[in-house]
Coordinates of C-alpha atoms in Angstrom, one line a residue:
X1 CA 0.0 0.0 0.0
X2 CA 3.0 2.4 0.5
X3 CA 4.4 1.6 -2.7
X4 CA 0.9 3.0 -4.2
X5 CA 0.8 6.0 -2.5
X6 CA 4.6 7.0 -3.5
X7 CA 3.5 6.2 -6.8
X8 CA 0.5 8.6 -6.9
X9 CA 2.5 11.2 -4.8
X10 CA 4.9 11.1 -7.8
X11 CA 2.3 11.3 -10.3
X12 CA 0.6 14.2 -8.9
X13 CA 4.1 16.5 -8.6
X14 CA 4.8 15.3 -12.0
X15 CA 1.6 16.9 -13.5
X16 CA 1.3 19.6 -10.9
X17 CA 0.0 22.7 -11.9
X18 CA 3.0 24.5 -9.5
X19 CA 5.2 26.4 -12.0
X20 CA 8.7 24.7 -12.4
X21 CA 11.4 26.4 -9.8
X22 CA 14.5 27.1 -12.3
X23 CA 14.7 28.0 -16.0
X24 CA 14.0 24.6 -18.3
X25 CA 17.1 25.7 -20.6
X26 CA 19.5 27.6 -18.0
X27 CA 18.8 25.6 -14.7
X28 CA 19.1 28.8 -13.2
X29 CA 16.2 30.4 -10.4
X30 CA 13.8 32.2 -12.6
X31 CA 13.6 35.3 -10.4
X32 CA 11.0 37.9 -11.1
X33 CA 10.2 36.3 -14.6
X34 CA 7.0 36.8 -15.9
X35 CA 7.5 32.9 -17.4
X36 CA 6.5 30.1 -15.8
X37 CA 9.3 28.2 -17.4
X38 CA 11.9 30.3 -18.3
X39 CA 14.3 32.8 -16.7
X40 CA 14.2 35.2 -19.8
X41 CA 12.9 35.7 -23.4
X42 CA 16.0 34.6 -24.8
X43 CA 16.4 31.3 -22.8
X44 CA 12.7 30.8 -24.5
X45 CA 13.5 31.1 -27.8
X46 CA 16.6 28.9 -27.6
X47 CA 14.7 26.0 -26.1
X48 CA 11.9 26.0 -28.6
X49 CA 14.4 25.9 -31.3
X50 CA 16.3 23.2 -29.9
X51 CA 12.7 21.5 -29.4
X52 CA 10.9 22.3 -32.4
X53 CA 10.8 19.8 -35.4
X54 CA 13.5 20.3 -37.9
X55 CA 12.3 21.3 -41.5
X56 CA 13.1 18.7 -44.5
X57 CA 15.8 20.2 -46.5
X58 CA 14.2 21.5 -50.1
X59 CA 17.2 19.1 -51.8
X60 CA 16.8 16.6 -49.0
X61 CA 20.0 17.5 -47.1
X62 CA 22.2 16.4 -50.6
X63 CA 24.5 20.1 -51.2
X64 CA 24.2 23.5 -50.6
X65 CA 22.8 25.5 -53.7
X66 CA 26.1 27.6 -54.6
X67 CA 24.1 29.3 -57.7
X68 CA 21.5 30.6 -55.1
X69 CA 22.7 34.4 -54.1
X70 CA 23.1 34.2 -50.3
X71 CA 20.1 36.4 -49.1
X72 CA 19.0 37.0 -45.2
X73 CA 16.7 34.7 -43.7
X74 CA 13.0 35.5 -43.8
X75 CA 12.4 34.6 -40.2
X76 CA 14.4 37.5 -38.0
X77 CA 17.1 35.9 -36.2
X78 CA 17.4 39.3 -33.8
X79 CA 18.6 36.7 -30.3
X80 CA 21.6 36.2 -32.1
X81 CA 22.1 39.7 -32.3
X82 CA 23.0 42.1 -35.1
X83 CA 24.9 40.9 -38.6
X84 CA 27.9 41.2 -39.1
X85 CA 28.3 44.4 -41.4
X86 CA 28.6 43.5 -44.9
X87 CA 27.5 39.8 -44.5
X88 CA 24.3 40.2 -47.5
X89 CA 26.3 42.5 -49.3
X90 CA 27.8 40.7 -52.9
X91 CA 31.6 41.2 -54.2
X92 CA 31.7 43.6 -57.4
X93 CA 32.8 41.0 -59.6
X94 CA 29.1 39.2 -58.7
X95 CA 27.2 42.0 -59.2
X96 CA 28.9 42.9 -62.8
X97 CA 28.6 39.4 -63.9
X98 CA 24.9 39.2 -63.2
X99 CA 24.2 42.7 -65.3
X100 CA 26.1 40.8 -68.1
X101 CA 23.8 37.7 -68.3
X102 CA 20.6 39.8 -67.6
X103 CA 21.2 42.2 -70.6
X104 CA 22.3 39.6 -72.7
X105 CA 18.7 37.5 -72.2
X106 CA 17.7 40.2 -74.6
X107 CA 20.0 41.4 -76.9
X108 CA 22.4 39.3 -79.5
X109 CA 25.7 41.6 -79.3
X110 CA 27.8 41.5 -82.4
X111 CA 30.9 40.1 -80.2
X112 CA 31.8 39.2 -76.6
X113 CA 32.8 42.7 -75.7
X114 CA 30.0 44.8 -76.0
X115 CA 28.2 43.5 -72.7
X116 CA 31.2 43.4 -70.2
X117 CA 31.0 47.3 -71.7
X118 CA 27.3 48.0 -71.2
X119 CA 28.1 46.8 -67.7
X120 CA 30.5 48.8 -66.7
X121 CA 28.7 52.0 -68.0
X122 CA 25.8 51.0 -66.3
X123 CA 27.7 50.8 -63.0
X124 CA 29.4 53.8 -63.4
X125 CA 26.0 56.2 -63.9
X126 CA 25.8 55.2 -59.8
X127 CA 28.7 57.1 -58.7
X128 CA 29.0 59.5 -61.9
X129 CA 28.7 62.6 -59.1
X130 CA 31.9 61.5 -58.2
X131 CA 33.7 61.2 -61.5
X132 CA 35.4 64.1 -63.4
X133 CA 34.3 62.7 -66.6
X134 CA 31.2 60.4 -67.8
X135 CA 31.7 58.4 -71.1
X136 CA 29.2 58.5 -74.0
X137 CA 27.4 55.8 -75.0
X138 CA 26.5 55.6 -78.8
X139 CA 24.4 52.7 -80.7
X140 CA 24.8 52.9 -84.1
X141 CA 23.5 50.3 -86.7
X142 CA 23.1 50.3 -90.5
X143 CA 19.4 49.4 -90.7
X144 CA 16.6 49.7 -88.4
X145 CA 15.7 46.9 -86.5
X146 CA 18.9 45.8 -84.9
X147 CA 18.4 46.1 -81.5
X148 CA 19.3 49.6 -80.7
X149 CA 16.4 50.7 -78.6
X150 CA 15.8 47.5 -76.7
X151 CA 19.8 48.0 -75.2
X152 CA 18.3 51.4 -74.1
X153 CA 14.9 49.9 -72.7
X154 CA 16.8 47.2 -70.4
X155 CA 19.2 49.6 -69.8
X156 CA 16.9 52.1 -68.2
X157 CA 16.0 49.6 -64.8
X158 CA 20.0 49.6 -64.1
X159 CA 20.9 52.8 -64.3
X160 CA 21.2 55.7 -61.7
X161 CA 17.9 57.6 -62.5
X162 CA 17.2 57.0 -65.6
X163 CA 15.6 59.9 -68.2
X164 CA 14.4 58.3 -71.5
X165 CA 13.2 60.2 -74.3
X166 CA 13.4 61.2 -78.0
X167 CA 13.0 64.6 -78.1
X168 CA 13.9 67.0 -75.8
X169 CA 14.8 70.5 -76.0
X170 CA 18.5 71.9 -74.5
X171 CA 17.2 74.0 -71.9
X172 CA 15.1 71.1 -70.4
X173 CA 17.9 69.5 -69.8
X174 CA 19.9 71.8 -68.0
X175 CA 17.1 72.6 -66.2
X176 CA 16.5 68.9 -64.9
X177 CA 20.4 68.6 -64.1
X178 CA 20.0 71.1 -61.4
X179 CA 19.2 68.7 -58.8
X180 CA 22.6 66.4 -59.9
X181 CA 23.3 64.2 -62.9
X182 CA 20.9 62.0 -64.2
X183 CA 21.2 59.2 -67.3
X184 CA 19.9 60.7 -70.7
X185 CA 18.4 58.0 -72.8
X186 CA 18.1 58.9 -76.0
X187 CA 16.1 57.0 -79.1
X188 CA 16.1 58.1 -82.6
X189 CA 19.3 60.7 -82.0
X190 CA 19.6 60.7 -85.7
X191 CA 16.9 62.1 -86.9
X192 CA 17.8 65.4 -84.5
X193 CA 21.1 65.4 -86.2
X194 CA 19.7 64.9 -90.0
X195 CA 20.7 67.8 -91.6
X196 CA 17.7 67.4 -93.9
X197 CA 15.5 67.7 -90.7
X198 CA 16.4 71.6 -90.8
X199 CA 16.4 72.0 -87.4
X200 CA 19.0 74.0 -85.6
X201 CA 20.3 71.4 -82.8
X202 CA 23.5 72.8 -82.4
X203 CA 22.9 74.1 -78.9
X204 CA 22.1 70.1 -78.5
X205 CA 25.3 69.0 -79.9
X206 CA 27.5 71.9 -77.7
X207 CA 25.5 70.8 -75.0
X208 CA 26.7 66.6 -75.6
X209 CA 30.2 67.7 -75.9
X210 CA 30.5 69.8 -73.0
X211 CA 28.7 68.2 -70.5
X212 CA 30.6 65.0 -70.2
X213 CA 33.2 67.0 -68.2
X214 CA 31.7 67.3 -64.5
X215 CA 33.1 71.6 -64.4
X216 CA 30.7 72.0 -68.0
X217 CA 27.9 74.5 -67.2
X218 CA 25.6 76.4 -69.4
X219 CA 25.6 80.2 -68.5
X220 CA 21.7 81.4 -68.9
X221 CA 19.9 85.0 -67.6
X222 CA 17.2 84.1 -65.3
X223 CA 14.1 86.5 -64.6
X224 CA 12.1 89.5 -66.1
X225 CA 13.3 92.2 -67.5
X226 CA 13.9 94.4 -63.4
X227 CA 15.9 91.5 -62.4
X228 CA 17.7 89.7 -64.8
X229 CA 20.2 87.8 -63.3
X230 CA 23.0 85.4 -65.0
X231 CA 22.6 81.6 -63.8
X232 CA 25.1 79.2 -64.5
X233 CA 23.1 75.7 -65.2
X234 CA 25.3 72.0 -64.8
X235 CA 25.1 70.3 -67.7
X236 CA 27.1 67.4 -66.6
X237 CA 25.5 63.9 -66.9
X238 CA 25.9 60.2 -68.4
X239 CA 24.1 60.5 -71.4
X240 CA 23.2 57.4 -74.2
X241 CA 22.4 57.8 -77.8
X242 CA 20.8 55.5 -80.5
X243 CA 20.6 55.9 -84.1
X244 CA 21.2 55.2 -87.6
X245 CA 25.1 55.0 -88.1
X246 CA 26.5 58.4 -90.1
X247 CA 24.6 61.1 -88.6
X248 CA 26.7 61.4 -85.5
X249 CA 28.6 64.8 -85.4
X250 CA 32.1 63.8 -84.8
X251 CA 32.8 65.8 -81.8
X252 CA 30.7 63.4 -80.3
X253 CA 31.5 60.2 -81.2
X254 CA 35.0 61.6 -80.2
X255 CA 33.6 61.4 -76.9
X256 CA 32.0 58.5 -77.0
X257 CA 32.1 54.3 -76.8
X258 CA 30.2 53.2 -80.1
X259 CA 28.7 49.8 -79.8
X260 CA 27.7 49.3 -83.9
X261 CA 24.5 46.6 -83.6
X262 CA 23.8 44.3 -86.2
X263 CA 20.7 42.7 -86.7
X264 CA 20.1 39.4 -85.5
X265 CA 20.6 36.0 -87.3
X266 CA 17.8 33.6 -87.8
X267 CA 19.6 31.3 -85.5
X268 CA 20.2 33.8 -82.8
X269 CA 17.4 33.6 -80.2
X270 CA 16.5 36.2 -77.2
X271 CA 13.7 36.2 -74.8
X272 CA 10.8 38.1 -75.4
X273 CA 11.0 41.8 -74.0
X274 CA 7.7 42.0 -71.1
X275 CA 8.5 45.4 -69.8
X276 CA 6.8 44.6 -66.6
X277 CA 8.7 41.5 -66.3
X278 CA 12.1 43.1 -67.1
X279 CA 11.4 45.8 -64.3
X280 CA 10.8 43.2 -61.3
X281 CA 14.2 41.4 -62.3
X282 CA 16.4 44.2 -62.9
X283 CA 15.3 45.9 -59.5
X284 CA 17.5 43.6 -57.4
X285 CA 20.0 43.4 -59.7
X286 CA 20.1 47.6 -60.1
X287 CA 20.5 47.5 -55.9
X288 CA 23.0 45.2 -55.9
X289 CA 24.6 47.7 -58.3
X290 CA 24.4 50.9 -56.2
X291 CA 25.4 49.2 -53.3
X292 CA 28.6 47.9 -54.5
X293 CA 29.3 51.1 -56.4
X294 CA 28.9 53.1 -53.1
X295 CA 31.0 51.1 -51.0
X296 CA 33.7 51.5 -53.6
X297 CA 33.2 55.1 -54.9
X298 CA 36.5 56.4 -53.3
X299 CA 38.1 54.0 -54.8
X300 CA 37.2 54.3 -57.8
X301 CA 37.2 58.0 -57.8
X302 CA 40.4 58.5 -57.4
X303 CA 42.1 55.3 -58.8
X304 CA 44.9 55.7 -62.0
X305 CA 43.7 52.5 -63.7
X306 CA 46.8 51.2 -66.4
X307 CA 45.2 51.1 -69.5
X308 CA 46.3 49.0 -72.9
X309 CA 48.8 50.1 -75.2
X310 CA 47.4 52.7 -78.2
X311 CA 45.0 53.8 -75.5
X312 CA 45.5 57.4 -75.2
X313 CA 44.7 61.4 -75.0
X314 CA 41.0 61.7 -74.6
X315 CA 39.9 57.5 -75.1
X316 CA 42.2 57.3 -72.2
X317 CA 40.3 59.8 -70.2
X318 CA 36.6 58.5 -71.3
X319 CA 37.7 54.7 -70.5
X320 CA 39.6 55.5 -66.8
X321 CA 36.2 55.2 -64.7
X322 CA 35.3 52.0 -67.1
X323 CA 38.6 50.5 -66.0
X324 CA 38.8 51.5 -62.5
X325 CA 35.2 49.7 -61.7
X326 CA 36.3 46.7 -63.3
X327 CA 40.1 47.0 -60.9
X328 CA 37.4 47.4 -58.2
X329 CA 35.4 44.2 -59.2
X330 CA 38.7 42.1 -59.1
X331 CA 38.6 39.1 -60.6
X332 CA 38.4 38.5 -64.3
X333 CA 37.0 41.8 -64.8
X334 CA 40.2 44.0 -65.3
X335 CA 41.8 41.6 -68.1
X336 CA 37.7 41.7 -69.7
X337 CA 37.8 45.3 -69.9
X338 CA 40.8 45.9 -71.2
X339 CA 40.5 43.9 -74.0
X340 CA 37.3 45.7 -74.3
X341 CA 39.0 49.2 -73.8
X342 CA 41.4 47.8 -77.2
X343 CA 39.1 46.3 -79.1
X344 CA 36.5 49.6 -79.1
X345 CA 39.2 52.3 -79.2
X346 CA 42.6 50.3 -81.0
X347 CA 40.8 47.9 -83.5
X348 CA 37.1 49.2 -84.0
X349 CA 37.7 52.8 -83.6
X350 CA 40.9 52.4 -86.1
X351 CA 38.6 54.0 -88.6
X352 CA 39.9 57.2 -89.7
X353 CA 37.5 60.0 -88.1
X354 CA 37.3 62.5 -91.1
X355 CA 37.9 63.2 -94.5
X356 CA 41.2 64.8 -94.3
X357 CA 42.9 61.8 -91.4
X358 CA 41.3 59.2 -94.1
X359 CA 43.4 61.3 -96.8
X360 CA 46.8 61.4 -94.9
X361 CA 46.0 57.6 -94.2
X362 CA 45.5 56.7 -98.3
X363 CA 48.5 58.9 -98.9
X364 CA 50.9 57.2 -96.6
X365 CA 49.8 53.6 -98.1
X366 CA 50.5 54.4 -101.1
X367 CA 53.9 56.3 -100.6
X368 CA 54.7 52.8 -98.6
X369 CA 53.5 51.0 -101.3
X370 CA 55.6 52.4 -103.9
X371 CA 58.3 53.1 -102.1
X372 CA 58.8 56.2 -102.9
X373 CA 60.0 59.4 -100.7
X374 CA 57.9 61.8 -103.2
X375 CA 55.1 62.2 -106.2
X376 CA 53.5 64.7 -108.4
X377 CA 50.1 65.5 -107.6
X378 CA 48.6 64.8 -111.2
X379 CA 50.2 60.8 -110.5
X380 CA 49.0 60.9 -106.8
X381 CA 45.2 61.8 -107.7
X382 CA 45.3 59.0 -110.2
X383 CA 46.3 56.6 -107.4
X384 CA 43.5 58.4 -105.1
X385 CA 41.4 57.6 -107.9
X386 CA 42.5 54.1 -108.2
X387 CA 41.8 53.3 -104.2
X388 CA 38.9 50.8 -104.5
X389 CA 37.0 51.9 -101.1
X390 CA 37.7 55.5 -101.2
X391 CA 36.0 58.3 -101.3
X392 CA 38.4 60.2 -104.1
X393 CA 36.1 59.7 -107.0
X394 CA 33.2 61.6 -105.8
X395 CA 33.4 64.4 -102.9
X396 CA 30.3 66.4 -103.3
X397 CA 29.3 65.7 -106.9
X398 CA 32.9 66.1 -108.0
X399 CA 36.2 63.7 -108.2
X400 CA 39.5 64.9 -106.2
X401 CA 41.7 67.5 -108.0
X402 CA 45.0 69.2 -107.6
X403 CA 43.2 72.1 -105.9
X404 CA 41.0 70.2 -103.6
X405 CA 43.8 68.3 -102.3
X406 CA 46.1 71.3 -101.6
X407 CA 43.2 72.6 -99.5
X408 CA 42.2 69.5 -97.8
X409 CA 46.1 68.9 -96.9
X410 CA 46.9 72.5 -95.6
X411 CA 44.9 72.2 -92.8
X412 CA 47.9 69.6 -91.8
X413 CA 50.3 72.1 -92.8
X414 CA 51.1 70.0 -95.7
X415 CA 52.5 72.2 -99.5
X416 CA 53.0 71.2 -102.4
X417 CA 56.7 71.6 -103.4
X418 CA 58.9 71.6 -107.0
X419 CA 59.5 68.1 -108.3
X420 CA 62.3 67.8 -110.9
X421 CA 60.9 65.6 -113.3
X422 CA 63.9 65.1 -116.3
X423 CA 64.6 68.8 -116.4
X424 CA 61.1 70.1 -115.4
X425 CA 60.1 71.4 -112.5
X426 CA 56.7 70.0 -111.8
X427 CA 54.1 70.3 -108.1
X428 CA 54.1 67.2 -106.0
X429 CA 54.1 66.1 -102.4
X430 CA 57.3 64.8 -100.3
X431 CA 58.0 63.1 -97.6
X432 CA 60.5 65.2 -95.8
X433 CA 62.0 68.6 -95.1
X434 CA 59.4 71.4 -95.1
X435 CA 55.4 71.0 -95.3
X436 CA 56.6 67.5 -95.9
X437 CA 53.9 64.7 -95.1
X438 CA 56.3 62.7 -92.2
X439 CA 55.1 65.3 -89.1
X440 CA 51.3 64.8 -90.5
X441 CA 51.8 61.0 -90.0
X442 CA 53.2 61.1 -86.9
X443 CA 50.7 63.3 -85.1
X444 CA 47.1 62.1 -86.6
X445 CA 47.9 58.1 -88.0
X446 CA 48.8 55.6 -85.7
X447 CA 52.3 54.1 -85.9
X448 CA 53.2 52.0 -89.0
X449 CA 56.0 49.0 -88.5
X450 CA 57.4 49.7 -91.6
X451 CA 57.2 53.1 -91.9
X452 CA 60.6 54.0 -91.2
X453 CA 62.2 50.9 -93.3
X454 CA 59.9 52.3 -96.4
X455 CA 61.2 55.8 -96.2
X456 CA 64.5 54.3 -95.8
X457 CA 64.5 52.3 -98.6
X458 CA 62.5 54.9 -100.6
X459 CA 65.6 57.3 -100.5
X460 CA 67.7 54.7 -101.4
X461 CA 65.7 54.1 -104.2
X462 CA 65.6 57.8 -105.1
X463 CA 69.2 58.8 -104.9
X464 CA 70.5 55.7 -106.8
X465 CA 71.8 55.6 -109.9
X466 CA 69.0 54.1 -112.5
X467 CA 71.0 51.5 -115.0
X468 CA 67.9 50.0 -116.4
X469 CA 67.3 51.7 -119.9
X470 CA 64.3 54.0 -119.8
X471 CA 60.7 52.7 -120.5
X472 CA 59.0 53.1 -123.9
X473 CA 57.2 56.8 -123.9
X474 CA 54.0 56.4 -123.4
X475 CA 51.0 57.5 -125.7
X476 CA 49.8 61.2 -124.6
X477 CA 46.1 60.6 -125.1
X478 CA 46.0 56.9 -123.0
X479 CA 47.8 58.8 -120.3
X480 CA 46.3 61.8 -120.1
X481 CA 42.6 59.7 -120.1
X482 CA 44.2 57.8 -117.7
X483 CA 44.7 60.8 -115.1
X484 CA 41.8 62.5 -115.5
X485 CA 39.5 58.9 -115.0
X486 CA 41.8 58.0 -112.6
X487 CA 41.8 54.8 -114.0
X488 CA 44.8 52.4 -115.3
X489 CA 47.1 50.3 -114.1
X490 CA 48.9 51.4 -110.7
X491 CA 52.8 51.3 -111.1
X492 CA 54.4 48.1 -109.0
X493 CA 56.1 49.0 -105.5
X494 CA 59.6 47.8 -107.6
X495 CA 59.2 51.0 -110.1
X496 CA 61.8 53.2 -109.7
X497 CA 61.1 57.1 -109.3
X498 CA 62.6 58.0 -112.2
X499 CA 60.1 55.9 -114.4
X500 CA 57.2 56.3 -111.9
X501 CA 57.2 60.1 -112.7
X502 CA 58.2 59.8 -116.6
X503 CA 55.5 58.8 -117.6
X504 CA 53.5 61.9 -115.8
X505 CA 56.7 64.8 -117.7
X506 CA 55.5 63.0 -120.7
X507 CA 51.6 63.9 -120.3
X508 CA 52.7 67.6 -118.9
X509 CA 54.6 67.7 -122.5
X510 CA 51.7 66.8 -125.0
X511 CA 48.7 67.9 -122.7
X512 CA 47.9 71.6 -121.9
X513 CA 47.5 72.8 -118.7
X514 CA 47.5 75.7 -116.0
X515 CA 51.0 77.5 -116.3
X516 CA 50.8 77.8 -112.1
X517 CA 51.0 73.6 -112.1
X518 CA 53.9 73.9 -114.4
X519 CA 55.8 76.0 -112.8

């Protein structure tokens, strides 16, 4: 009977309602706790983890997910205290990586450096306040249709405060750059630079090319007539331009990364652009963006990035932010942007930039190519003439003359000189000595490997002694045609002067022309 009664005592302290005397998870004296079970909150919440049922893994406990972005929990851990700083926050190299696959989803890029590029610009809108310069961004194509605007449509949720638009006057913009840059979007930039349009944009086109310096301002009177005062407006701000290839002024495109889009192959596929869509993805990815960009704004800002070789003057200065974010990324991202930086500014942007840089260019080739150190100006216009992709043959309406090419040439500060051809003095171009072609190379042409063995060899050639017995005189009226066509057989490279500019004394013999040329 005792046995029963221990047994029942037992039983009823073991489902007593008398509160337990010390904490369940501590074992220490609950005190003045409000709980019946626990000392404090915090004790609580440790014992119902420890006690609540564990969750099934979503991959049943097999690996972590390492494509997965590491995001905070949904559920508050706050006992554990605050985060360590910079636990949610993802590297630069990340962050770039993920603008690179979303923007290609929806756009097939002629080649692999055009999106590691739109990246980069995109990231550096987000600290362009703290930049002395801002890049242009052009889009160019030949025909409609090749993906120009949809770059500027996904482009506009990953930008810093985005402004799309296709027309917009000059002092609107100045006007809305008050309150600090902003990215300029703009569609159809063509058509404002048409000159068959008629309109006058040129305040426009000042307005690009000065504002991509952060000190450009625009210098405006402000109120009525009593008190005028003189306002100066910022004009400084990342701006983007799309549009039909050719209409671009060249100051700039001189100021600008041009991305020429193609149009898309039949067996090049993209998703489908659902604007809505497109804006709920991008907004994480535009955060992730900022956030990195802020954290490493000094760093950038004042960073001296290395740049390639042939990278120089002002494409040096609009690629240094480009190339310091990608430093600041780490990773694989300063060896992709450089190549990027060469490929857009050494290789793409080899192209001479106006008519009179594309004429020293043809000049020099075919100097180099006859190996020559000099050459009348009736025999260089026919080799002008005779360049298959140039534009010689038809400036304006008209081909190139003798005139034409004195004026397009002294804006280099290159003359024509006296030429003695057998006994005649006759106008042509040289090489050396004074208003000589060498110094126009050398300041608006890249450097050419062989330049300085061809002019070698090319005074060689025109200093030695000719032994080969003169060529047959040619017929007056088949040369003469021949220079004023421009057509005919060029003379080899192996040609010596002396032959190369016979031919030419014997059309100034039989064909009239202006006593200044003969002279």
């Amino acid at each position: 009977m005792a046995d029963i009664t221990e047994a029942l005592s037992a039983i009823d302290a073991a489902i007593a309602d008398e509160p337990a005397t010390n904490c369940r998870q501590c074992g220490r004296p609950r005190d003045d706790s409000p709980s019946a079970d626990f000392c404090s909150e915090n004790c609580q919440r440790v014992w119902m983890t420890r006690h609540s049922a564990a969750k099934q893994a979503e991959d049943h406990g097999i690996a972590p997910n390492r494509e997965l972005p590491e995001v905070a929990p949904v559920q508050p851990l706050d006992w554990l205290g605050p985060a360590p700083a910079g636990t949610f926050l993802k590297p630069g190299g990340e962050v770039l990586d993920a603008v690179v696959a979303f923007v290609s989803r929806f756009s097939a890029f002629p080649n692999e450096h055009c999106a590691p590029t739109l990246a980069l610009w995109y990231a550096h809108t987000h600290v362009a306040e703290r930049l002395y310069v801002t890049p242009r961004l052009i889009l160019d194509s030949a025909e409609p249709g090749s993906g120009k605007t949809r770059v500027l449509e996904v482009g506009q949720y990953l930008v810093a405060k985005p402004e799309m638009t296709i027309s917009i006057t000059p002092a609107a913009i100045f006007r809305m750059l008050v309150d600090g840059p902003m990215t300029l979007l703009f569609d159809e930039i063509d058509a404002v630079f048409n000159p068959k349009t008629g309109g006058n944009n040129e305040d426009l086109r000042a307005l690009l090319n000065a504002g991509y310096k952060r000190t450009a301002t625009v210098t405006r009177c402000v109120g009525d007539a009593k008190s005028m005062n003189v306002t100066r407006f910022p004009v400084y701000a990342p701006v983007a331009l799309a549009g039909i290839a050719g209409g671009m002024p060249d100051t700039i495109t001189t100021r600008a990364i041009t991305i020429h889009m193609r149009k898309r192959r039949y067996d090049e596929v993209v998703e489908e652009f659902i604007e809505q869509d497109v804006e709920r993805e991008a907004t994480p990815i535009r955060a992730d963006l900022g956030a990195w960009t802020a954290r490493v704004a000094d760093e950038i800002a004042g960073a001296r990035p290395e740049r390639p070789e042939g990278v120089r003057d002002r494409a040096a200065e609009i690629w240094r932010p480009l190339l310091a974010i990608a430093d600041a990324a780490g990773g694989h991202w300063p060896e992709i942007a450089r190549k990027a930086c060469r490929h857009f500014v050494v290789e793409a942007g080899s192209r001479p930039a106006s008519l009179g840089v594309r004429l020293l260019a043809d000049m020099r080739d075919i100097f180099t190519a006859r190996g020559t150190d000099r050459m009348v100006t009736a025999e260089l216009i026919r080799e002008l003439h005779d360049v298959e992709d140039g534009p010689w043959t038809d400036l304006q309406g008209k081909p190139l003359d003798s005139r034409r090419l004195a004026k397009e040439l002294e804006r280099y500060l290159v003359r024509p000189k006296d030429i003695k051809v057998n006994g005649k003095a006759l106008k042509g171009y040289r090489v050396d000595g004074d208003g000589g072609l060498t110094d126009a190379w050398s300041r608006y042409l890249p450097p050419l490997e062989t330049a300085a063995t061809s002019a070698t060899n090319a005074t060689e050639q025109a200093n030695a002694p000719s032994d080969a017995a003169p060529p047959p005189r040619p017929s007056a009226t088949g040369a003469a045609q021949s220079v004023a066509l421009g057509r005919g057989a060029k003379t080899p490279a192996a040609t010596s002067l002396n032959s190369a500019v016979a031919e030419v004394a014997a059309v100034a013999d039989e064909t009239p022309g202006n006593p200044e040329e003969a002279r």
